[in-house]
Amino acid sequence: MRAVVPDRRDPGRPEHAVTVSSDVEVAAYTRRQLARTASFDVDPMTGRCTFSRVEVEAGPSLSESAARLRERICGRLGRSLHVRQVDAGSCNGCELEIAATTNPLYDLERFGIHLVASPRHADVLLVTGPVTRNMEIALRRTYEAAPEPRVVVAVGACGSSGGIFGEGTYAAVGGVDRVLPVDVYIPGCPPRPQAILNGLLVAMGVREARVEPLRG
């Protein structure tokens, strides 16, 4: 989601209205890629900024990716993809969105992806929340219990960077990458179910991580 702050001096201009993007393809391989950038020009007389519009080619739909994902999973694993969700200190907002991926609307299992109870059966660790001091050791042990090759996906703003809880505080270590090597980041507070599905597709190499510049 993205918001553009309106210009108080000219509220009638549509390009200065608050806009919200519904794009969900926001997963990235590194934290640096999560930063949105844009080129812009500043009018020296008025001080008004004009952002350049950048069109990004749309990727395949989730439905189109399903067959490729099943083929990739079978080719790499010979079975379904097993995901273990780990709450390292979340407010449970991300958990609600992850739970929504299993409902009939999003239907996570149509991709051959199953949530499992034990990290010993997991191919992917889906980690939410800032890593609290009390969960740091437990998270490391969960990672060590997962068989190779294991993939770590950091979910949400807190999982990606520590969020509003910060990093290195008395209660929180910070983002997941402060404790474990992270393969894919899914930003959002919380990320929508479609964004979580897209992040798993990126983690399996079915979709490319798209870093979309800020649009005007």
PDB file of C-alpha atoms in Angstrom:
ATOM      1  CA  MET A   1       0.000   0.000   0.000  1.00  0.00           C
ATOM      2  CA  ARG A   2       1.250   3.491  -0.805  1.00  0.00           C
ATOM      3  CA  ALA A   3      -0.117   6.923   0.043  1.00  0.00           C
ATOM      4  CA  VAL A   4       0.754  10.254  -1.583  1.00  0.00           C
ATOM      5  CA  VAL A   5       0.367  13.264   0.712  1.00  0.00           C
ATOM      6  CA  PRO A   6      -1.912  15.940  -0.778  1.00  0.00           C
ATOM      7  CA  ASP A   7      -0.665  19.448  -1.501  1.00  0.00           C
ATOM      8  CA  ARG A   8      -2.599  21.843   0.769  1.00  0.00           C
ATOM      9  CA  ARG A   9      -1.924  24.763  -1.554  1.00  0.00           C
ATOM     10  CA  ASP A  10      -3.782  23.155  -4.446  1.00  0.00           C
ATOM     11  CA  PRO A  11      -6.222  20.529  -3.112  1.00  0.00           C
ATOM     12  CA  GLY A  12      -8.197  20.503  -6.357  1.00  0.00           C
ATOM     13  CA  ARG A  13      -5.417  18.885  -8.370  1.00  0.00           C
ATOM     14  CA  PRO A  14      -6.119  15.127  -8.710  1.00  0.00           C
ATOM     15  CA  GLU A  15      -2.425  14.290  -8.841  1.00  0.00           C
ATOM     16  CA  HIS A  16      -2.092  15.752  -5.348  1.00  0.00           C
ATOM     17  CA  ALA A  17      -4.854  13.625  -3.837  1.00  0.00           C
ATOM     18  CA  VAL A  18      -4.114  10.787  -1.452  1.00  0.00           C
ATOM     19  CA  THR A  19      -3.926   7.602  -3.496  1.00  0.00           C
ATOM     20  CA  VAL A  20      -3.674   4.009  -2.362  1.00  0.00           C
ATOM     21  CA  SER A  21      -2.147   1.238  -4.437  1.00  0.00           C
ATOM     22  CA  SER A  22      -3.670  -2.240  -4.389  1.00  0.00           C
ATOM     23  CA  ASP A  23      -0.525  -3.917  -5.703  1.00  0.00           C
ATOM     24  CA  VAL A  24       0.442  -7.019  -3.745  1.00  0.00           C
ATOM     25  CA  GLU A  25       3.571  -8.123  -5.598  1.00  0.00           C
ATOM     26  CA  VAL A  26       5.931  -6.528  -3.115  1.00  0.00           C
ATOM     27  CA  ALA A  27       8.182  -9.406  -2.030  1.00  0.00           C
ATOM     28  CA  ALA A  28      11.929  -8.784  -2.252  1.00  0.00           C
ATOM     29  CA  TYR A  29      15.149 -10.695  -1.761  1.00  0.00           C
ATOM     30  CA  THR A  30      16.852  -8.007   0.352  1.00  0.00           C
ATOM     31  CA  ARG A  31      15.767  -5.264   2.762  1.00  0.00           C
ATOM     32  CA  ARG A  32      17.349  -2.647   0.499  1.00  0.00           C
ATOM     33  CA  GLN A  33      14.984  -3.650  -2.297  1.00  0.00           C
ATOM     34  CA  LEU A  34      12.010  -2.822  -0.073  1.00  0.00           C
ATOM     35  CA  ALA A  35      12.838   0.898  -0.269  1.00  0.00           C
ATOM     36  CA  ARG A  36      10.677   2.604  -2.903  1.00  0.00           C
ATOM     37  CA  THR A  37      12.368   5.238  -5.030  1.00  0.00           C
ATOM     38  CA  ALA A  38      11.230   7.694  -7.682  1.00  0.00           C
ATOM     39  CA  SER A  39      12.647  10.413  -9.885  1.00  0.00           C
ATOM     40  CA  PHE A  40      11.024  13.829  -9.605  1.00  0.00           C
ATOM     41  CA  ASP A  41      11.365  17.432 -10.723  1.00  0.00           C
ATOM     42  CA  VAL A  42      10.993  20.472  -8.461  1.00  0.00           C
ATOM     43  CA  ASP A  43       9.492  23.678  -9.786  1.00  0.00           C
ATOM     44  CA  PRO A  44      11.872  26.416  -8.540  1.00  0.00           C
ATOM     45  CA  MET A  45       9.047  28.955  -8.465  1.00  0.00           C
ATOM     46  CA  THR A  46       6.409  27.001  -6.554  1.00  0.00           C
ATOM     47  CA  GLY A  47       8.499  24.280  -4.924  1.00  0.00           C
ATOM     48  CA  ARG A  48       6.011  21.712  -6.187  1.00  0.00           C
ATOM     49  CA  CYS A  49       7.335  18.226  -6.956  1.00  0.00           C
ATOM     50  CA  THR A  50       6.328  16.259 -10.029  1.00  0.00           C
ATOM     51  CA  PHE A  51       6.997  12.528  -9.832  1.00  0.00           C
ATOM     52  CA  SER A  52       7.876  10.563 -12.931  1.00  0.00           C
ATOM     53  CA  ARG A  53       5.434   7.840 -13.833  1.00  0.00           C
ATOM     54  CA  VAL A  54       7.021   4.425 -14.220  1.00  0.00           C
ATOM     55  CA  GLU A  55       4.996   1.628 -15.738  1.00  0.00           C
ATOM     56  CA  VAL A  56       5.862  -1.840 -14.474  1.00  0.00           C
ATOM     57  CA  GLU A  57       4.997  -4.851 -16.562  1.00  0.00           C
ATOM     58  CA  ALA A  58       2.535  -7.110 -14.789  1.00  0.00           C
ATOM     59  CA  GLY A  59       3.687 -10.603 -13.915  1.00  0.00           C
ATOM     60  CA  PRO A  60       1.684 -13.794 -14.318  1.00  0.00           C
ATOM     61  CA  SER A  61      -1.478 -14.135 -12.262  1.00  0.00           C
ATOM     62  CA  LEU A  62      -1.635 -16.418  -9.249  1.00  0.00           C
ATOM     63  CA  SER A  63      -3.719 -18.871 -11.251  1.00  0.00           C
ATOM     64  CA  GLU A  64      -1.176 -18.914 -14.074  1.00  0.00           C
ATOM     65  CA  SER A  65       1.595 -19.512 -11.555  1.00  0.00           C
ATOM     66  CA  ALA A  66      -0.117 -22.520  -9.948  1.00  0.00           C
ATOM     67  CA  ALA A  67       0.890 -25.073 -12.589  1.00  0.00           C
ATOM     68  CA  ARG A  68       4.481 -23.805 -12.678  1.00  0.00           C
ATOM     69  CA  LEU A  69       4.696 -23.934  -8.902  1.00  0.00           C
ATOM     70  CA  ARG A  70       3.424 -27.507  -8.708  1.00  0.00           C
ATOM     71  CA  GLU A  71       5.943 -28.492 -11.360  1.00  0.00           C
ATOM     72  CA  ARG A  72       8.768 -26.717  -9.513  1.00  0.00           C
ATOM     73  CA  ILE A  73       7.820 -28.268  -6.166  1.00  0.00           C
ATOM     74  CA  CYS A  74       7.606 -31.769  -7.626  1.00  0.00           C
ATOM     75  CA  GLY A  75      10.891 -31.284  -9.460  1.00  0.00           C
ATOM     76  CA  ARG A  76      12.757 -30.120  -6.349  1.00  0.00           C
ATOM     77  CA  LEU A  77      11.035 -32.095  -3.633  1.00  0.00           C
ATOM     78  CA  GLY A  78       9.020 -34.843  -5.290  1.00  0.00           C
ATOM     79  CA  ARG A  79       6.071 -33.923  -3.056  1.00  0.00           C
ATOM     80  CA  SER A  80       4.148 -30.972  -1.658  1.00  0.00           C
ATOM     81  CA  LEU A  81       5.846 -27.910  -0.183  1.00  0.00           C
ATOM     82  CA  HIS A  82       5.642 -27.918   3.606  1.00  0.00           C
ATOM     83  CA  VAL A  83       5.584 -24.601   5.471  1.00  0.00           C
ATOM     84  CA  ARG A  84       6.042 -24.046   9.204  1.00  0.00           C
ATOM     85  CA  GLN A  85       4.811 -20.714  10.502  1.00  0.00           C
ATOM     86  CA  VAL A  86       6.747 -19.304  13.463  1.00  0.00           C
ATOM     87  CA  ASP A  87       5.474 -16.439  15.623  1.00  0.00           C
ATOM     88  CA  ALA A  88       8.595 -14.756  16.992  1.00  0.00           C
ATOM     89  CA  GLY A  89       6.706 -11.951  18.739  1.00  0.00           C
ATOM     90  CA  SER A  90       3.896 -10.856  16.439  1.00  0.00           C
ATOM     91  CA  CYS A  91       0.747  -8.926  17.377  1.00  0.00           C
ATOM     92  CA  ASN A  92      -1.075 -11.707  15.476  1.00  0.00           C
ATOM     93  CA  GLY A  93      -2.102  -9.424  12.617  1.00  0.00           C
ATOM     94  CA  CYS A  94       0.128 -11.362  10.214  1.00  0.00           C
ATOM     95  CA  GLU A  95      -1.176 -14.657  11.601  1.00  0.00           C
ATOM     96  CA  LEU A  96      -4.716 -13.640  10.684  1.00  0.00           C
ATOM     97  CA  GLU A  97      -3.613 -12.973   7.103  1.00  0.00           C
ATOM     98  CA  ILE A  98      -1.698 -16.262   6.917  1.00  0.00           C
ATOM     99  CA  ALA A  99      -4.780 -18.082   8.188  1.00  0.00           C
ATOM    100  CA  ALA A 100      -6.790 -16.368   5.448  1.00  0.00           C
ATOM    101  CA  THR A 101      -4.566 -17.958   2.783  1.00  0.00           C
ATOM    102  CA  THR A 102      -6.105 -21.321   3.673  1.00  0.00           C
ATOM    103  CA  ASN A 103      -9.719 -20.263   3.134  1.00  0.00           C
ATOM    104  CA  PRO A 104     -11.644 -21.146  -0.069  1.00  0.00           C
ATOM    105  CA  LEU A 105     -10.996 -17.719  -1.595  1.00  0.00           C
ATOM    106  CA  TYR A 106      -7.194 -17.964  -1.637  1.00  0.00           C
ATOM    107  CA  ASP A 107      -6.820 -21.740  -1.207  1.00  0.00           C
ATOM    108  CA  LEU A 108      -3.119 -22.111  -0.453  1.00  0.00           C
ATOM    109  CA  GLU A 109      -3.249 -25.860  -1.010  1.00  0.00           C
ATOM    110  CA  ARG A 110      -4.168 -25.506  -4.689  1.00  0.00           C
ATOM    111  CA  PHE A 111      -0.498 -24.654  -5.179  1.00  0.00           C
ATOM    112  CA  GLY A 112       0.600 -27.821  -3.418  1.00  0.00           C
ATOM    113  CA  ILE A 113       1.576 -25.869  -0.288  1.00  0.00           C
ATOM    114  CA  HIS A 114       0.693 -27.246   3.147  1.00  0.00           C
ATOM    115  CA  LEU A 115       1.162 -25.782   6.631  1.00  0.00           C
ATOM    116  CA  VAL A 116       2.777 -28.265   9.023  1.00  0.00           C
ATOM    117  CA  ALA A 117       3.109 -28.415  12.798  1.00  0.00           C
ATOM    118  CA  SER A 118       6.749 -29.469  13.068  1.00  0.00           C
ATOM    119  CA  PRO A 119       9.860 -27.754  11.670  1.00  0.00           C
ATOM    120  CA  ARG A 120      11.307 -31.232  11.074  1.00  0.00           C
ATOM    121  CA  HIS A 121       8.787 -31.604   8.253  1.00  0.00           C
ATOM    122  CA  ALA A 122       9.192 -28.077   6.872  1.00  0.00           C
ATOM    123  CA  ASP A 123      10.843 -26.831   3.704  1.00  0.00           C
ATOM    124  CA  VAL A 124      10.007 -23.187   4.411  1.00  0.00           C
ATOM    125  CA  LEU A 125       9.913 -21.222   7.668  1.00  0.00           C
ATOM    126  CA  LEU A 126       7.377 -18.388   7.534  1.00  0.00           C
ATOM    127  CA  VAL A 127       8.434 -16.097  10.391  1.00  0.00           C
ATOM    128  CA  THR A 128       6.282 -13.246  11.710  1.00  0.00           C
ATOM    129  CA  GLY A 129       6.823 -10.472  14.213  1.00  0.00           C
ATOM    130  CA  PRO A 130       9.958  -8.858  15.565  1.00  0.00           C
ATOM    131  CA  VAL A 131      12.181 -11.458  17.178  1.00  0.00           C
ATOM    132  CA  THR A 132      11.765 -10.932  20.906  1.00  0.00           C
ATOM    133  CA  ARG A 133      14.561 -11.731  23.352  1.00  0.00           C
ATOM    134  CA  ASN A 134      12.476 -14.573  24.747  1.00  0.00           C
ATOM    135  CA  MET A 135      12.005 -16.125  21.289  1.00  0.00           C
ATOM    136  CA  GLU A 136      15.526 -15.733  19.916  1.00  0.00           C
ATOM    137  CA  ILE A 137      16.841 -19.113  21.094  1.00  0.00           C
ATOM    138  CA  ALA A 138      13.603 -20.896  20.209  1.00  0.00           C
ATOM    139  CA  LEU A 139      13.719 -19.447  16.686  1.00  0.00           C
ATOM    140  CA  ARG A 140      17.319 -20.588  16.199  1.00  0.00           C
ATOM    141  CA  ARG A 141      16.431 -24.092  17.369  1.00  0.00           C
ATOM    142  CA  THR A 142      13.437 -24.182  15.040  1.00  0.00           C
ATOM    143  CA  TYR A 143      15.694 -23.237  12.131  1.00  0.00           C
ATOM    144  CA  GLU A 144      18.253 -25.874  13.073  1.00  0.00           C
ATOM    145  CA  ALA A 145      15.509 -28.511  13.283  1.00  0.00           C
ATOM    146  CA  ALA A 146      14.348 -27.854   9.716  1.00  0.00           C
ATOM    147  CA  PRO A 147      16.026 -30.097   7.116  1.00  0.00           C
ATOM    148  CA  GLU A 148      18.179 -28.731   4.302  1.00  0.00           C
ATOM    149  CA  PRO A 149      17.555 -27.025   1.931  1.00  0.00           C
ATOM    150  CA  ARG A 150      15.480 -24.683   4.058  1.00  0.00           C
ATOM    151  CA  VAL A 151      14.058 -21.340   3.039  1.00  0.00           C
ATOM    152  CA  VAL A 152      13.285 -18.500   5.460  1.00  0.00           C
ATOM    153  CA  VAL A 153      10.589 -15.958   4.605  1.00  0.00           C
ATOM    154  CA  ALA A 154      10.218 -12.867   6.822  1.00  0.00           C
ATOM    155  CA  VAL A 155       6.580 -11.759   6.921  1.00  0.00           C
ATOM    156  CA  GLY A 156       5.336  -8.249   7.659  1.00  0.00           C
ATOM    157  CA  ALA A 157       7.010  -4.978   8.557  1.00  0.00           C
ATOM    158  CA  CYS A 158       8.103  -6.342  11.938  1.00  0.00           C
ATOM    159  CA  GLY A 159       9.562  -9.507  10.464  1.00  0.00           C
ATOM    160  CA  SER A 160      11.350  -7.525   7.761  1.00  0.00           C
ATOM    161  CA  SER A 161      12.874  -4.772   9.897  1.00  0.00           C
ATOM    162  CA  GLY A 162      11.632  -4.927  13.473  1.00  0.00           C
ATOM    163  CA  GLY A 163       8.828  -2.492  12.641  1.00  0.00           C
ATOM    164  CA  ILE A 164       7.731  -0.095  15.366  1.00  0.00           C
ATOM    165  CA  PHE A 165       9.552  -2.200  17.957  1.00  0.00           C
ATOM    166  CA  GLY A 166      12.922  -1.323  16.460  1.00  0.00           C
ATOM    167  CA  GLU A 167      16.140  -3.305  16.648  1.00  0.00           C
ATOM    168  CA  GLY A 168      18.411  -4.004  19.563  1.00  0.00           C
ATOM    169  CA  THR A 169      16.001  -2.892  22.280  1.00  0.00           C
ATOM    170  CA  TYR A 170      15.661  -4.383  25.740  1.00  0.00           C
ATOM    171  CA  ALA A 171      12.729  -6.531  24.557  1.00  0.00           C
ATOM    172  CA  ALA A 172      13.366  -7.185  20.866  1.00  0.00           C
ATOM    173  CA  VAL A 173      16.344  -8.280  18.819  1.00  0.00           C
ATOM    174  CA  GLY A 174      14.780  -6.819  15.673  1.00  0.00           C
ATOM    175  CA  GLY A 175      13.888  -8.237  12.277  1.00  0.00           C
ATOM    176  CA  VAL A 176      14.219 -11.915  11.443  1.00  0.00           C
ATOM    177  CA  ASP A 177      17.507 -11.333   9.606  1.00  0.00           C
ATOM    178  CA  ARG A 178      19.090 -10.356  12.926  1.00  0.00           C
ATOM    179  CA  VAL A 179      18.832 -14.007  13.911  1.00  0.00           C
ATOM    180  CA  LEU A 180      18.442 -16.097  10.740  1.00  0.00           C
ATOM    181  CA  PRO A 181      19.485 -15.775   7.093  1.00  0.00           C
ATOM    182  CA  VAL A 182      16.399 -14.540   5.230  1.00  0.00           C
ATOM    183  CA  ASP A 183      15.703 -15.522   1.622  1.00  0.00           C
ATOM    184  CA  VAL A 184      12.574 -13.451   0.934  1.00  0.00           C
ATOM    185  CA  TYR A 185      10.966 -10.445   2.634  1.00  0.00           C
ATOM    186  CA  ILE A 186       7.215  -9.786   2.465  1.00  0.00           C
ATOM    187  CA  PRO A 187       6.516  -6.232   3.707  1.00  0.00           C
ATOM    188  CA  GLY A 188       3.181  -4.943   4.975  1.00  0.00           C
ATOM    189  CA  CYS A 189       1.425  -4.262   8.256  1.00  0.00           C
ATOM    190  CA  PRO A 190       0.030  -6.766   7.840  1.00  0.00           C
ATOM    191  CA  PRO A 191       0.623  -8.058   4.292  1.00  0.00           C
ATOM    192  CA  ARG A 192      -2.494  -9.141   2.454  1.00  0.00           C
ATOM    193  CA  PRO A 193      -3.047 -12.860   1.779  1.00  0.00           C
ATOM    194  CA  GLN A 194      -2.236 -12.289  -1.906  1.00  0.00           C
ATOM    195  CA  ALA A 195       1.105 -10.757  -0.931  1.00  0.00           C
ATOM    196  CA  ILE A 196       1.928 -13.781   1.229  1.00  0.00           C
ATOM    197  CA  LEU A 197       1.059 -16.149  -1.615  1.00  0.00           C
ATOM    198  CA  ASN A 198       3.169 -14.064  -3.978  1.00  0.00           C
ATOM    199  CA  GLY A 199       6.088 -14.167  -1.525  1.00  0.00           C
ATOM    200  CA  LEU A 200       5.961 -17.959  -1.410  1.00  0.00           C
ATOM    201  CA  LEU A 201       5.941 -18.034  -5.217  1.00  0.00           C
ATOM    202  CA  VAL A 202       9.010 -15.792  -5.213  1.00  0.00           C
ATOM    203  CA  ALA A 203      10.687 -18.034  -2.632  1.00  0.00           C
ATOM    204  CA  MET A 204      10.192 -21.036  -4.913  1.00  0.00           C
ATOM    205  CA  GLY A 205      11.505 -19.152  -7.937  1.00  0.00           C
ATOM    206  CA  VAL A 206       8.186 -19.225  -9.784  1.00  0.00           C
ATOM    207  CA  ARG A 207       7.897 -15.446  -9.767  1.00  0.00           C
ATOM    208  CA  GLU A 208      10.529 -12.751  -9.867  1.00  0.00           C
ATOM    209  CA  ALA A 209      10.777 -10.329  -6.969  1.00  0.00           C
ATOM    210  CA  ARG A 210       9.511  -7.033  -8.329  1.00  0.00           C
ATOM    211  CA  VAL A 211      10.713  -3.775  -6.860  1.00  0.00           C
ATOM    212  CA  GLU A 212       8.180  -1.254  -8.092  1.00  0.00           C
ATOM    213  CA  PRO A 213       9.214   2.412  -8.121  1.00  0.00           C
ATOM    214  CA  LEU A 214       6.932   5.012  -6.590  1.00  0.00           C
ATOM    215  CA  ARG A 215       4.390   6.207  -9.122  1.00  0.00           C
ATOM    216  CA  GLY A 216       3.256   9.773  -9.448  1.00  0.00           C
TER     217      GLY A 216
END
